[in-house]
Coordinates of C-alpha atoms in Angstrom, one line a residue:
Chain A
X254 CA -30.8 25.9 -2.0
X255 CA -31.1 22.1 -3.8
X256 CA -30.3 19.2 -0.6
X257 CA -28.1 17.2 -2.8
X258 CA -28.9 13.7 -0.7
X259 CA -32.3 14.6 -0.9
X260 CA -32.4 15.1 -4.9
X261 CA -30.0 12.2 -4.9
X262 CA -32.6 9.9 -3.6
X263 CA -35.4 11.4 -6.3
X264 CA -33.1 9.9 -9.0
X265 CA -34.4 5.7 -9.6
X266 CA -31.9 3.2 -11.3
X267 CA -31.8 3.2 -15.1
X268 CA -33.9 -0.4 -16.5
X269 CA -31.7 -2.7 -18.3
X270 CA -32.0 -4.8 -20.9
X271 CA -32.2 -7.9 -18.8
X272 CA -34.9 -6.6 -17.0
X273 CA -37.2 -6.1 -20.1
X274 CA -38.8 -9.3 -20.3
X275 CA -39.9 -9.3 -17.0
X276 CA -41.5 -5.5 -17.5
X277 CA -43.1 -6.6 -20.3
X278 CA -44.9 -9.5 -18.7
X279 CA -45.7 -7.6 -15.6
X280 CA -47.7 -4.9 -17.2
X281 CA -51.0 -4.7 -16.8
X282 CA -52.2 -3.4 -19.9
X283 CA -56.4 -2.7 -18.2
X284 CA -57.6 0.4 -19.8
X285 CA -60.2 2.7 -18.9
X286 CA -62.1 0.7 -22.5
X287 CA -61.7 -2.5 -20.6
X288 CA -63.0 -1.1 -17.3
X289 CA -66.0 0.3 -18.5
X290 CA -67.2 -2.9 -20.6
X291 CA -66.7 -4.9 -17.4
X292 CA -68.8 -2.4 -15.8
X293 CA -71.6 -2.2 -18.6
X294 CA -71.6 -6.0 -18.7
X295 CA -72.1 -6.0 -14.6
X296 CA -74.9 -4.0 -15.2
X297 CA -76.7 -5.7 -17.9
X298 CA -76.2 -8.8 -15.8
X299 CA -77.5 -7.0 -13.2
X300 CA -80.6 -5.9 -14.9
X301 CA -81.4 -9.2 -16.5
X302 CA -81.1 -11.0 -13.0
X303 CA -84.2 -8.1 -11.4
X304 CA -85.7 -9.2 -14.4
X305 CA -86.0 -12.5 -14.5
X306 CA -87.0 -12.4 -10.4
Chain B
X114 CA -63.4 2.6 -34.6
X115 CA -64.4 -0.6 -33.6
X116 CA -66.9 -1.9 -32.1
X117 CA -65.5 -4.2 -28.5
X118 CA -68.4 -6.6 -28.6
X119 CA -68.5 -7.7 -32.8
X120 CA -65.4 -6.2 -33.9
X121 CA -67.7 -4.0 -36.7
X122 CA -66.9 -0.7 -37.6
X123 CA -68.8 1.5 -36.0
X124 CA -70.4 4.2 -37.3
X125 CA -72.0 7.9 -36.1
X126 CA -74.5 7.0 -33.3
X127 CA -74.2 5.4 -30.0
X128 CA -75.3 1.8 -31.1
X129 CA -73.2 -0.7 -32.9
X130 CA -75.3 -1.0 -36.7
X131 CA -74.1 -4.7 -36.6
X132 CA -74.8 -5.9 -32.7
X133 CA -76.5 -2.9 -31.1
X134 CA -74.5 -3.0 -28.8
X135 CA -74.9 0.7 -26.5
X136 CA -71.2 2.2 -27.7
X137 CA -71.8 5.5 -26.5
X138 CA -69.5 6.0 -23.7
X139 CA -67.1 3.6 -24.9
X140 CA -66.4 5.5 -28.3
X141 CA -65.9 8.9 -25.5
X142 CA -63.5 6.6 -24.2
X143 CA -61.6 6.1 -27.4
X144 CA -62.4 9.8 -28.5
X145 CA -60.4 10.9 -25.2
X146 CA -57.3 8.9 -25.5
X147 CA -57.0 10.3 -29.2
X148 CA -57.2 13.9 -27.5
X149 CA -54.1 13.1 -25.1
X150 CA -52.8 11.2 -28.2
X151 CA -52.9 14.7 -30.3
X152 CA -51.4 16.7 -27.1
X153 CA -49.1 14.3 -26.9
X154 CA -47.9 14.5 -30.2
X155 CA -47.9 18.7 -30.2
X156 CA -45.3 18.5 -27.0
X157 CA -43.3 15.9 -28.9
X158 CA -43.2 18.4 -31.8
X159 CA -41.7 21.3 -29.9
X160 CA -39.4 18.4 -27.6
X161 CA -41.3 18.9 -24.4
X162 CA -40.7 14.8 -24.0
X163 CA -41.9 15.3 -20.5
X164 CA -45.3 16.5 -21.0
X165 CA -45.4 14.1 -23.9
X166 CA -45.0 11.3 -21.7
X167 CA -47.5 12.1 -19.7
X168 CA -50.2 13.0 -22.7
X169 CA -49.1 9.8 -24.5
X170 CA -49.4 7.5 -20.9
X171 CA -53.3 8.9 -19.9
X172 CA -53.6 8.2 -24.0
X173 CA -53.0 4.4 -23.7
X174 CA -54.3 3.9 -20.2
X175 CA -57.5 5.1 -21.4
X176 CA -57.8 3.1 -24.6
X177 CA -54.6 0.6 -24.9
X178 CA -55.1 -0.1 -28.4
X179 CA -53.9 3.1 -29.2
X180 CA -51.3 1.8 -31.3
X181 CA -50.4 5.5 -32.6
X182 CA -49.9 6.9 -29.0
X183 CA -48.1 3.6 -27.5
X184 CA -45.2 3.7 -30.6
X185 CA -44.8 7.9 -30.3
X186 CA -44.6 7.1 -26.5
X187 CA -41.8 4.3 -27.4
X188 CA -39.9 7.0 -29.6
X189 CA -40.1 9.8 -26.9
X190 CA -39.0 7.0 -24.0
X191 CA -35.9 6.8 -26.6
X192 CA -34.9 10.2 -27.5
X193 CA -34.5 10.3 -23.7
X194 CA -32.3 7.4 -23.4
X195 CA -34.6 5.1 -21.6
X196 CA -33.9 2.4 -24.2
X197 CA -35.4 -0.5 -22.2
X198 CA -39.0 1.9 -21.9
X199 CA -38.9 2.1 -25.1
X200 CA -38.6 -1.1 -26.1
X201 CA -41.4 -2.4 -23.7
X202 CA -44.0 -0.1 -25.5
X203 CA -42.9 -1.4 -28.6
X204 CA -43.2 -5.5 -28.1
X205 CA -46.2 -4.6 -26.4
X206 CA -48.3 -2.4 -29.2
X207 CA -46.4 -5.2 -31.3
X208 CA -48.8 -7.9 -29.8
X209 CA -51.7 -5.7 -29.8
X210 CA -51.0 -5.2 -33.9
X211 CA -49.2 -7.3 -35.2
X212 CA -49.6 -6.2 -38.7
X213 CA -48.3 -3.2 -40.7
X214 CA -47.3 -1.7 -37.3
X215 CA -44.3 0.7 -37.4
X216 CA -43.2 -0.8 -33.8
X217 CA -41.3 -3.5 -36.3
X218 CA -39.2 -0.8 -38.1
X219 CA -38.4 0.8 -34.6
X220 CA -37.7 -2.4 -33.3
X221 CA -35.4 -3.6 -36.5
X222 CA -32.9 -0.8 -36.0
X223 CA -31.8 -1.9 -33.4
X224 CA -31.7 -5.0 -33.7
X225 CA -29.8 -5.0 -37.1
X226 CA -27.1 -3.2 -35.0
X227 CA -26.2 -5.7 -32.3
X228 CA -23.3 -3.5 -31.0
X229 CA -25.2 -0.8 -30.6
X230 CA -27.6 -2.4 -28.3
X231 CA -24.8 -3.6 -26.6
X232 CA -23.6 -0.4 -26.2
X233 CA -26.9 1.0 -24.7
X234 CA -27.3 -1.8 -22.1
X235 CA -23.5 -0.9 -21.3
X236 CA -24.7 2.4 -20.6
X237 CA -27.6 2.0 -18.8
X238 CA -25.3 -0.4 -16.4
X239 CA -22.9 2.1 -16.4
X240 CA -25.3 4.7 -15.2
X241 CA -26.4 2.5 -12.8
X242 CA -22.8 2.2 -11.5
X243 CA -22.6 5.7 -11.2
X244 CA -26.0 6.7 -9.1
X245 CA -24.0 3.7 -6.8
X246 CA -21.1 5.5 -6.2
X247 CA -22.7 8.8 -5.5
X248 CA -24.4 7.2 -2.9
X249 CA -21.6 5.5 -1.4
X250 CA -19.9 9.1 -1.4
X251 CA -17.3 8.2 -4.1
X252 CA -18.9 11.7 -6.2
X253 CA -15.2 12.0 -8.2
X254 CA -15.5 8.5 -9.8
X255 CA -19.6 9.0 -10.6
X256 CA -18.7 12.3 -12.5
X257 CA -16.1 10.1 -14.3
X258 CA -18.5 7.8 -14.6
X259 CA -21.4 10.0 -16.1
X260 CA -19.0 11.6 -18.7
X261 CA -18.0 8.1 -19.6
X262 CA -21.8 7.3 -20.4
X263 CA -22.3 11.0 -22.2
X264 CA -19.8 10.3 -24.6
X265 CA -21.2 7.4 -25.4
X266 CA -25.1 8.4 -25.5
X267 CA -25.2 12.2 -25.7
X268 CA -29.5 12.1 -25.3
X269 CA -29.3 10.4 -21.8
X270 CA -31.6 12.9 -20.1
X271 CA -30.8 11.3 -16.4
X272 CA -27.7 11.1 -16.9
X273 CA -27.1 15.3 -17.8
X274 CA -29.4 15.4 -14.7
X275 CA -27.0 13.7 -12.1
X276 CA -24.3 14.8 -13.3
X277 CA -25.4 18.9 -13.0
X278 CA -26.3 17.7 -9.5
X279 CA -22.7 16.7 -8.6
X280 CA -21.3 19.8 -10.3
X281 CA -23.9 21.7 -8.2
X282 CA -22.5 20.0 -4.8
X283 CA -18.8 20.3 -5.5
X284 CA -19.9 24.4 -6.6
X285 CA -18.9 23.9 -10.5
X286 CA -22.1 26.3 -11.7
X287 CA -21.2 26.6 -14.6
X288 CA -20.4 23.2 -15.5
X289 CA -23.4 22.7 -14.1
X290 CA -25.5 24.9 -16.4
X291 CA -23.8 23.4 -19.6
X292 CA -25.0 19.9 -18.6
X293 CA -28.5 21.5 -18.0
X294 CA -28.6 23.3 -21.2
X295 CA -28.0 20.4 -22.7
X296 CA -30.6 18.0 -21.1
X297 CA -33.2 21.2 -22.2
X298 CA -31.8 20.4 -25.6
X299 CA -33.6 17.3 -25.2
X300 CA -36.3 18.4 -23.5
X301 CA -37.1 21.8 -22.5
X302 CA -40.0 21.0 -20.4
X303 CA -38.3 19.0 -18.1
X304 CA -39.6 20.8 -14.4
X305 CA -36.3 19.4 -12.9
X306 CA -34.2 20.4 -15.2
X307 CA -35.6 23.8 -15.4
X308 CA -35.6 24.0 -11.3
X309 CA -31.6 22.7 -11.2
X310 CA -31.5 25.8 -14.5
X311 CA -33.0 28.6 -11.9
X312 CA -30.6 27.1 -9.0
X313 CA -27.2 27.9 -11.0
X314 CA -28.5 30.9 -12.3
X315 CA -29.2 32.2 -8.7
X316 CA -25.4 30.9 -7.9
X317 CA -24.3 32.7 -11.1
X318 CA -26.3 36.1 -11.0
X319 CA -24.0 39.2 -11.6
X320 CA -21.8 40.3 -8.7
X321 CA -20.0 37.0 -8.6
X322 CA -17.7 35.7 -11.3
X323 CA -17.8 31.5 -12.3
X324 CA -14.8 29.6 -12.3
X325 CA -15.0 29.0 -16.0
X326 CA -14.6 32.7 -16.8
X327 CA -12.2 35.2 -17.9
X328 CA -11.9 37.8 -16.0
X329 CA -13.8 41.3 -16.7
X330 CA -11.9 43.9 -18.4
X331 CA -12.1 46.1 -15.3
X332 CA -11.1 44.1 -12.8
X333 CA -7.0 43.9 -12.2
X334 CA -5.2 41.5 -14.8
X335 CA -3.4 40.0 -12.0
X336 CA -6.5 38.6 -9.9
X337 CA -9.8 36.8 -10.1
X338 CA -12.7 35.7 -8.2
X339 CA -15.2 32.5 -8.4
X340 CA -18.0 31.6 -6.2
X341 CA -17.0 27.9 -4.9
X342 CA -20.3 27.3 -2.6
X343 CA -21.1 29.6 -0.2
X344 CA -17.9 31.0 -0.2
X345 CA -16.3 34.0 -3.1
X346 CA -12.6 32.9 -3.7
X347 CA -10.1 35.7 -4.5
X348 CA -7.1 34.7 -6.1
X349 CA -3.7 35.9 -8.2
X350 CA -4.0 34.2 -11.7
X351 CA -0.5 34.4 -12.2
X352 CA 0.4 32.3 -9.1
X353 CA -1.9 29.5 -11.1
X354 CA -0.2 30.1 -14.4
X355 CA 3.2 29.8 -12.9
X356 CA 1.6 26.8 -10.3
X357 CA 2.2 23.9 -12.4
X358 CA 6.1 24.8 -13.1
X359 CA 7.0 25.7 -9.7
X360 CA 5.3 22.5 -8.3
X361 CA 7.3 20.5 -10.7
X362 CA 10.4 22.4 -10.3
X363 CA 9.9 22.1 -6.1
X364 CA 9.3 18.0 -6.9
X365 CA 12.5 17.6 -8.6
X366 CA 14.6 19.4 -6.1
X367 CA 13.5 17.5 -3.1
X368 CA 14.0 14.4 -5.3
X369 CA 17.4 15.0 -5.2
X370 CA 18.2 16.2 -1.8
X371 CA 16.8 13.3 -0.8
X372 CA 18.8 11.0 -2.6
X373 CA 22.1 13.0 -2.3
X374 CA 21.1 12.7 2.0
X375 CA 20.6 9.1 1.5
X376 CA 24.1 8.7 -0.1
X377 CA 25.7 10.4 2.2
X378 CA 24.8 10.1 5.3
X379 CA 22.6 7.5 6.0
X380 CA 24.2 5.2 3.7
X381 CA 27.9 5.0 5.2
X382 CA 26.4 4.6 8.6
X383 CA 24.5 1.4 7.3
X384 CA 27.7 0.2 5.6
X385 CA 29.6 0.6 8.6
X386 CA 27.1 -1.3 10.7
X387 CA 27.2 -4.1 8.2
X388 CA 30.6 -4.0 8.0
X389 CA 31.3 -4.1 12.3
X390 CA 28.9 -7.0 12.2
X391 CA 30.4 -8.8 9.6
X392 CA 33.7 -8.7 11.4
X393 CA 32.2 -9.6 14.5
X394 CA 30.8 -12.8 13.1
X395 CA 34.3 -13.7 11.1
X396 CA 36.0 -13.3 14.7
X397 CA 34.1 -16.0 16.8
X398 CA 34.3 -18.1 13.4
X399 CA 38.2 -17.6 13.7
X400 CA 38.0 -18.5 17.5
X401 CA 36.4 -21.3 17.0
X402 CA 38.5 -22.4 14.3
X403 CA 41.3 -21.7 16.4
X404 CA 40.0 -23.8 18.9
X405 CA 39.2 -26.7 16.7
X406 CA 42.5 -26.9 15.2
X407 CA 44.4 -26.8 18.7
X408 CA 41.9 -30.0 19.6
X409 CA 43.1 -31.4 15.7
X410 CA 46.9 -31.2 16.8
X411 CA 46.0 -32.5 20.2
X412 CA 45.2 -35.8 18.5
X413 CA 47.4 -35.8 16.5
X414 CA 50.2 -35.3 19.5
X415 CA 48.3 -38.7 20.4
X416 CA 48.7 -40.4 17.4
X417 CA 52.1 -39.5 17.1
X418 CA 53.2 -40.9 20.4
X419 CA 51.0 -44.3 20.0
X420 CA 52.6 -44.9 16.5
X421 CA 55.9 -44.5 17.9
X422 CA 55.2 -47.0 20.8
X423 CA 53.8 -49.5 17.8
X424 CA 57.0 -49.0 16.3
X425 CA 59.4 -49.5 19.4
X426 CA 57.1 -52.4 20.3
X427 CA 57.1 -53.8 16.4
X428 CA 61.1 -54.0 17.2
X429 CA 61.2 -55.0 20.3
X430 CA 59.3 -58.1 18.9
X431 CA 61.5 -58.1 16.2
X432 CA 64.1 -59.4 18.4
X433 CA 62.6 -61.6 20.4
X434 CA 62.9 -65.5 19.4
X435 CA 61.1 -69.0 19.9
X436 CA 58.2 -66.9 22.3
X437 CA 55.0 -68.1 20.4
X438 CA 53.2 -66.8 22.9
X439 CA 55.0 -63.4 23.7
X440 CA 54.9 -62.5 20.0
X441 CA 51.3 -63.6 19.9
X442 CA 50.6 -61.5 22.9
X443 CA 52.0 -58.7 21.8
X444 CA 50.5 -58.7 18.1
X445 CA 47.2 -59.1 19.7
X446 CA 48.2 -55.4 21.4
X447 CA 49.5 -54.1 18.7
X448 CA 46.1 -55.0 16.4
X449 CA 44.1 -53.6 19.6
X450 CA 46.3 -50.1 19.4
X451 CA 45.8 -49.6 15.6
X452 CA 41.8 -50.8 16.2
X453 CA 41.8 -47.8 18.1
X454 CA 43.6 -45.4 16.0
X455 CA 41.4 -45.7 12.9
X456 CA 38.2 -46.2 15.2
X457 CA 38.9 -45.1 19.2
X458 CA 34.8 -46.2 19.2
X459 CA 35.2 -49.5 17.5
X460 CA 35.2 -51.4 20.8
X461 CA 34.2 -54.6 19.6
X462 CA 37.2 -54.5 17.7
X463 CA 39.3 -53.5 20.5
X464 CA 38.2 -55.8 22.9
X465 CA 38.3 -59.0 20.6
X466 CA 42.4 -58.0 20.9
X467 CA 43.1 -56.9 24.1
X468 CA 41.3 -59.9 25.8
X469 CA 44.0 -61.9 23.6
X470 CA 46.6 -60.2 25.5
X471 CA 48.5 -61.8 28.1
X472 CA 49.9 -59.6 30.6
X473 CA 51.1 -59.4 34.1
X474 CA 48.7 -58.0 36.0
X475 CA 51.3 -57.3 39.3
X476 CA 52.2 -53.6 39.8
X477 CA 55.7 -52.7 39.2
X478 CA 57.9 -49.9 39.0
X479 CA 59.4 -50.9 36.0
X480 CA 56.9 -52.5 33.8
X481 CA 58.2 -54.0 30.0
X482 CA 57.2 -52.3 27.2
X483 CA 54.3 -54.4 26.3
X484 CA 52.4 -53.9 29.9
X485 CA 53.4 -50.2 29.6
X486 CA 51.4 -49.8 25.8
X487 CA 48.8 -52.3 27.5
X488 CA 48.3 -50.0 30.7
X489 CA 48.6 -46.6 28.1
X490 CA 46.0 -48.2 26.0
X491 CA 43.5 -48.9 28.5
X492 CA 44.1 -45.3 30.0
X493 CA 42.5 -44.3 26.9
X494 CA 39.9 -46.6 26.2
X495 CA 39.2 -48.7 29.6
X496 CA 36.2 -46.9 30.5
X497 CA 34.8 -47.0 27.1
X498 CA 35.7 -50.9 26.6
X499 CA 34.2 -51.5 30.4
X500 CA 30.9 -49.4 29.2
X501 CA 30.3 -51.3 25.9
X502 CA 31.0 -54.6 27.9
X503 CA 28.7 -53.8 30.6
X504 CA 25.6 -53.1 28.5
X505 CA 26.5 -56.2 26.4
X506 CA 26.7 -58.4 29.4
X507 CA 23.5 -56.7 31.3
X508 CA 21.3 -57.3 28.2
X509 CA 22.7 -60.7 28.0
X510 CA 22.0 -61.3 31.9
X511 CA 18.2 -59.9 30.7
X512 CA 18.0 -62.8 28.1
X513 CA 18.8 -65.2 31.0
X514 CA 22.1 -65.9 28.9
X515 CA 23.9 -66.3 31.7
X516 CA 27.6 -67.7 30.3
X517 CA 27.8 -64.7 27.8
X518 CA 26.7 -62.4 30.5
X519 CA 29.4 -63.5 32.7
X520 CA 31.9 -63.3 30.2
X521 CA 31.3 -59.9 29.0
X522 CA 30.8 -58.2 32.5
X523 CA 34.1 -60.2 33.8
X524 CA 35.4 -58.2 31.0
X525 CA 33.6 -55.2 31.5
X526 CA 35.4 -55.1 35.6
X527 CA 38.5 -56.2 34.0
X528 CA 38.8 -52.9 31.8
X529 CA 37.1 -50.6 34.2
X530 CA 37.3 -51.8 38.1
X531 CA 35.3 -48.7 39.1
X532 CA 31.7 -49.9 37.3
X533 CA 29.9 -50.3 40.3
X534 CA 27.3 -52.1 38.8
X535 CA 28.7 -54.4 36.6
X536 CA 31.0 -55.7 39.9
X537 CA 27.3 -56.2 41.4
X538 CA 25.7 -57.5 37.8
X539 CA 28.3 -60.0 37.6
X540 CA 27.5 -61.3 40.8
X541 CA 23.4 -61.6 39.7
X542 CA 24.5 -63.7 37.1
X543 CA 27.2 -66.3 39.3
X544 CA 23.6 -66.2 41.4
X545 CA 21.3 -66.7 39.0
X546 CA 23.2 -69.5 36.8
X547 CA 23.6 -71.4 40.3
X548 CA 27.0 -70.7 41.3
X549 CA 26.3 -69.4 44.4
X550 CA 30.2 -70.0 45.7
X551 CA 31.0 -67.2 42.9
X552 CA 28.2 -65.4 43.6
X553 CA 29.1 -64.8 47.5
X554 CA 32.4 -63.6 46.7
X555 CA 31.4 -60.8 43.6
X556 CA 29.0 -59.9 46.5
X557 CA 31.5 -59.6 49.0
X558 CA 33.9 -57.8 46.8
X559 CA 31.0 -54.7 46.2
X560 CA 30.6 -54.7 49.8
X561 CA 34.2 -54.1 50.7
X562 CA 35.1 -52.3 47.4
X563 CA 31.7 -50.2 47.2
X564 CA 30.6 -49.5 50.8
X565 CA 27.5 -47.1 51.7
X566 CA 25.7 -47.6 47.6
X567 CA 22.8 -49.3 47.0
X568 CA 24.7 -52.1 44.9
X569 CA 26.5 -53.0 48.7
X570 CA 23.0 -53.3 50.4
X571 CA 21.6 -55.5 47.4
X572 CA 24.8 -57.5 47.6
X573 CA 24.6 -57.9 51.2
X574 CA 20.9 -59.0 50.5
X575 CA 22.0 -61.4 48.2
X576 CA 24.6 -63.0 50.5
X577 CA 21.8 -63.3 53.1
X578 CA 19.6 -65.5 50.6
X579 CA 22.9 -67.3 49.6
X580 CA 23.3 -68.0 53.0
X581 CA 19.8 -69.4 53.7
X582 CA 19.7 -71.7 51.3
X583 CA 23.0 -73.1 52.0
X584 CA 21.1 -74.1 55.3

């Protein structure tokens, strides 16, 4: 048997088109790509600083 | 693909030909997000837009440039109705190409059609409207709501959602499948919109009939039976048929006994009641009236006689010769009797006459007509001409004008000998002018005409100083 208040609260306000521009500014568009240079670069940094010591 | 480090195309091995830079896990990366891409794209095909959302969102967050993946997930956001979704992954793949990207065509239909934005954003609000009233318990106006937003954007999935829900609570199943069939139409791999499905299917299984259907061909014509929540409803069709007529017919007969009760019987009884308090109120005005006019001809009873002593006077003087000071005596008391006739207030007027009037002051028996109209005339205004006299002659005895206050509270006893205070008043100002002989006897007179008031003790206070000083 379906709670109606409790499916009632699943359901989220629709966006509008005022609120676009701040949605668009707010996303954070890291990617997986973008994590996993950072994390290449940290380690090549890494390695050349055990190096040079 | 490119390379992130030199921007080179990059070619079979794990090592950018250009930079060396070690690729290897980054092109994985990339390789992966074009996987979820393709997925993506196969559930868009067959319009499960759920699962394609979720394919095309793992696609860019593993490798945002995905240009291809970010616009399909803009076109799926929009065959759902989320306009505003879809219009964020365009700007942003957009920015990320900015040339040759089909995001601008997207983007340009709707812009070249201003009113039809405008009629998406109205939708949205007016979606947003309705999810408030539903929770604020107002569940009639958010299904009015949702239809209104329907008509206008037949693909908003949430909207086909909510509005199965309400038909679910209020027990319309089979309203509430339509709306669901519908939102499958958009996307049939929706997991709530298949769970809502299985819910009005349980509520509709054979055994009980819907609301929205006929009747089976072997039940009885004359009844039928719908499942309204947990409860099976059993009822005549007929008595629905003929409902709407009856009801009306029922209306317009108690419309009319109604007003033929008003008319006749509580209507007269209001009138009446108007009608006794109407009478009521022109009874005391007539009583009153009444009254006035026997006070009118009271005065002018008065009037009468004091014109007719003018007149017998007016002859009277007529006849009399060589008395300069007779006729001017008695003209003075006629002037003073018409004074009061057109003004019985104007004692000024009065006054300035009668004090002209010469007259014996001796009592008789048989007074002449002149000190008959004189003493008639002073019946009538005496105490008046002794009250206007007094207050002249008090303020006057207040201003330390001593002559005029003498004069006009000599006047004011002359007219009215019972002014206790002026007698006394009169005295104050013989006393305080100097003539102290006066004085005494005004005093003496209070005491012996006024005994046992205040105005006797001042006076005989008075004589007491008068007395010491004379010594």
């Amino acid at each position: 048997m379906i709670n109606f208040e409790e499916e009632l609260s699943n359901f989220k306000p629709s966006l509008e088109i005022e609120e676009a521009e701040d949605l668009i500014k707010n996303q954070n568009l890291d990617d997986m790509s973008d994590i996993l240079i950072r994390l290449m670069k940290e380690a090549e940094n890494g390695g050349n600083q055990r190096g040079r010591t | 693909m490119i390379c992130y480090k030199c921007q080179s195309v990059l070619g079979e091995g794990d090592h950018c030909q250009v930079c060396g830079e070690y690729v290897g896990l980054y092109k994985k990366v990339v390789s992966l997000s074009n996987v979820y891409y393709n997925d993506g794209l196969e559930k868009a095909s067959v319009r499960n837009l759920s699962g394609a959302v979720i394919s095309l969102q793992q696609s860019i967050m593993l490798y945002k440039n995905n240009i291809a993946a970010r616009n399909l997930l803009g076109l799926v956001y929009y065959e759902m109705g989320e306009v505003v979704a879809a219009l964020t992954q365009w700007v942003i793949s957009k920015n990320l190409e900015t040339e040759n990207n089909p995001a601008d065509e997207f983007m340009n239909e709707l812009r070249m059609s201003p009113t039809r934005l405008d009629a998406l954003s109205q939708n949205m609000k007016k979606y947003n409207v309705a999810l408030k009233y539903c929770r604020d318990g107002s569940l009639d106006v958010a299904v009015i709501q949702l239809k209104k937003v329907l008509s206008s954007n037949p693909r908003f999935l949430a909207a086909h959602q909510l509005l199965a829900l309400l038909y679910m609570n209020s027990g319309s199943y089979s309203k509430a499948e339509k709306e669901l069939n519908k939102a499958l139409a958009i996307d049939n791999g929706n997991t709530l919109t298949r769970r809502y499905l299985a819910e009005t299917s349980k509520m509709l299984s054979p055994g009980s009939v819907d609301d929205s259907l006929a009747p089976a061909p072997d039940r009885q014509e004359d009844v039928r039976e719908y499942v309204s929540g947990n409860e099976t409803i059993i009822e005549p069709v007929a008595s629905r048929q003929r409902g709407t007529g009856v009801s009306i017919l029922g209306i317009s007969i108690g419309i009319l006994l109604g007003l033929f009760t008003a008319l006749f019987l509580i209507l007269p009884q209001r009138i009446e009641k108007i009608n006794l308090e109407a009478n009521k109120k022109i009874a005391e005005f007539s009583e009153e009236a009444g009254s006035r006019s026997a006070q009118l001809l009271d005065k002018d009873h008065e009037i009468e006689g004091l014109n007719a002593d003018i007149e017998k006077l007016q002859a009277e003087i007529d006849s009399y010769e060589g008395t300069d000071e007779t006729v001017e005596s008695m003209s003075q008391l006629l002037a003073a009797g018409r004074a009061y006739i057109t003004d019985p207030a104007d004692f000024e007027n009065i006054g300035a006459h009668l004090d002209k009037v010469n007259v014996s002051e001796e009592e008789s028996d048989s007074p002449d007509e002149q000190t008959a109209f004189y003493r008639a005339l002073l019946e009538v205004c005496g105490v008046g001409l002794g009250d206007y006299y007094y207050r002249s002659g008090y303020e006057a005895l207040e201003n330390q004008e001593y002559d005029k206050a003498i004069a006009d509270l000599a006047r004011s006893v002359k007219y009215d000998s019972t002014n206790t205070a002026a007698l006394y008043f009169l005295g104050s100002s013989y006393y305080e002018s100097g003539e102290l002989d006066e004085a005494r006897k005004i005093y003496d007179q209070v005491m012996n005409e006024f005994p046992d008031t205040r105005y006797a003790n001042n006076a005989e206070t008075r004589i007491a100083e008068i007395n010491n000083l004379g010594d």
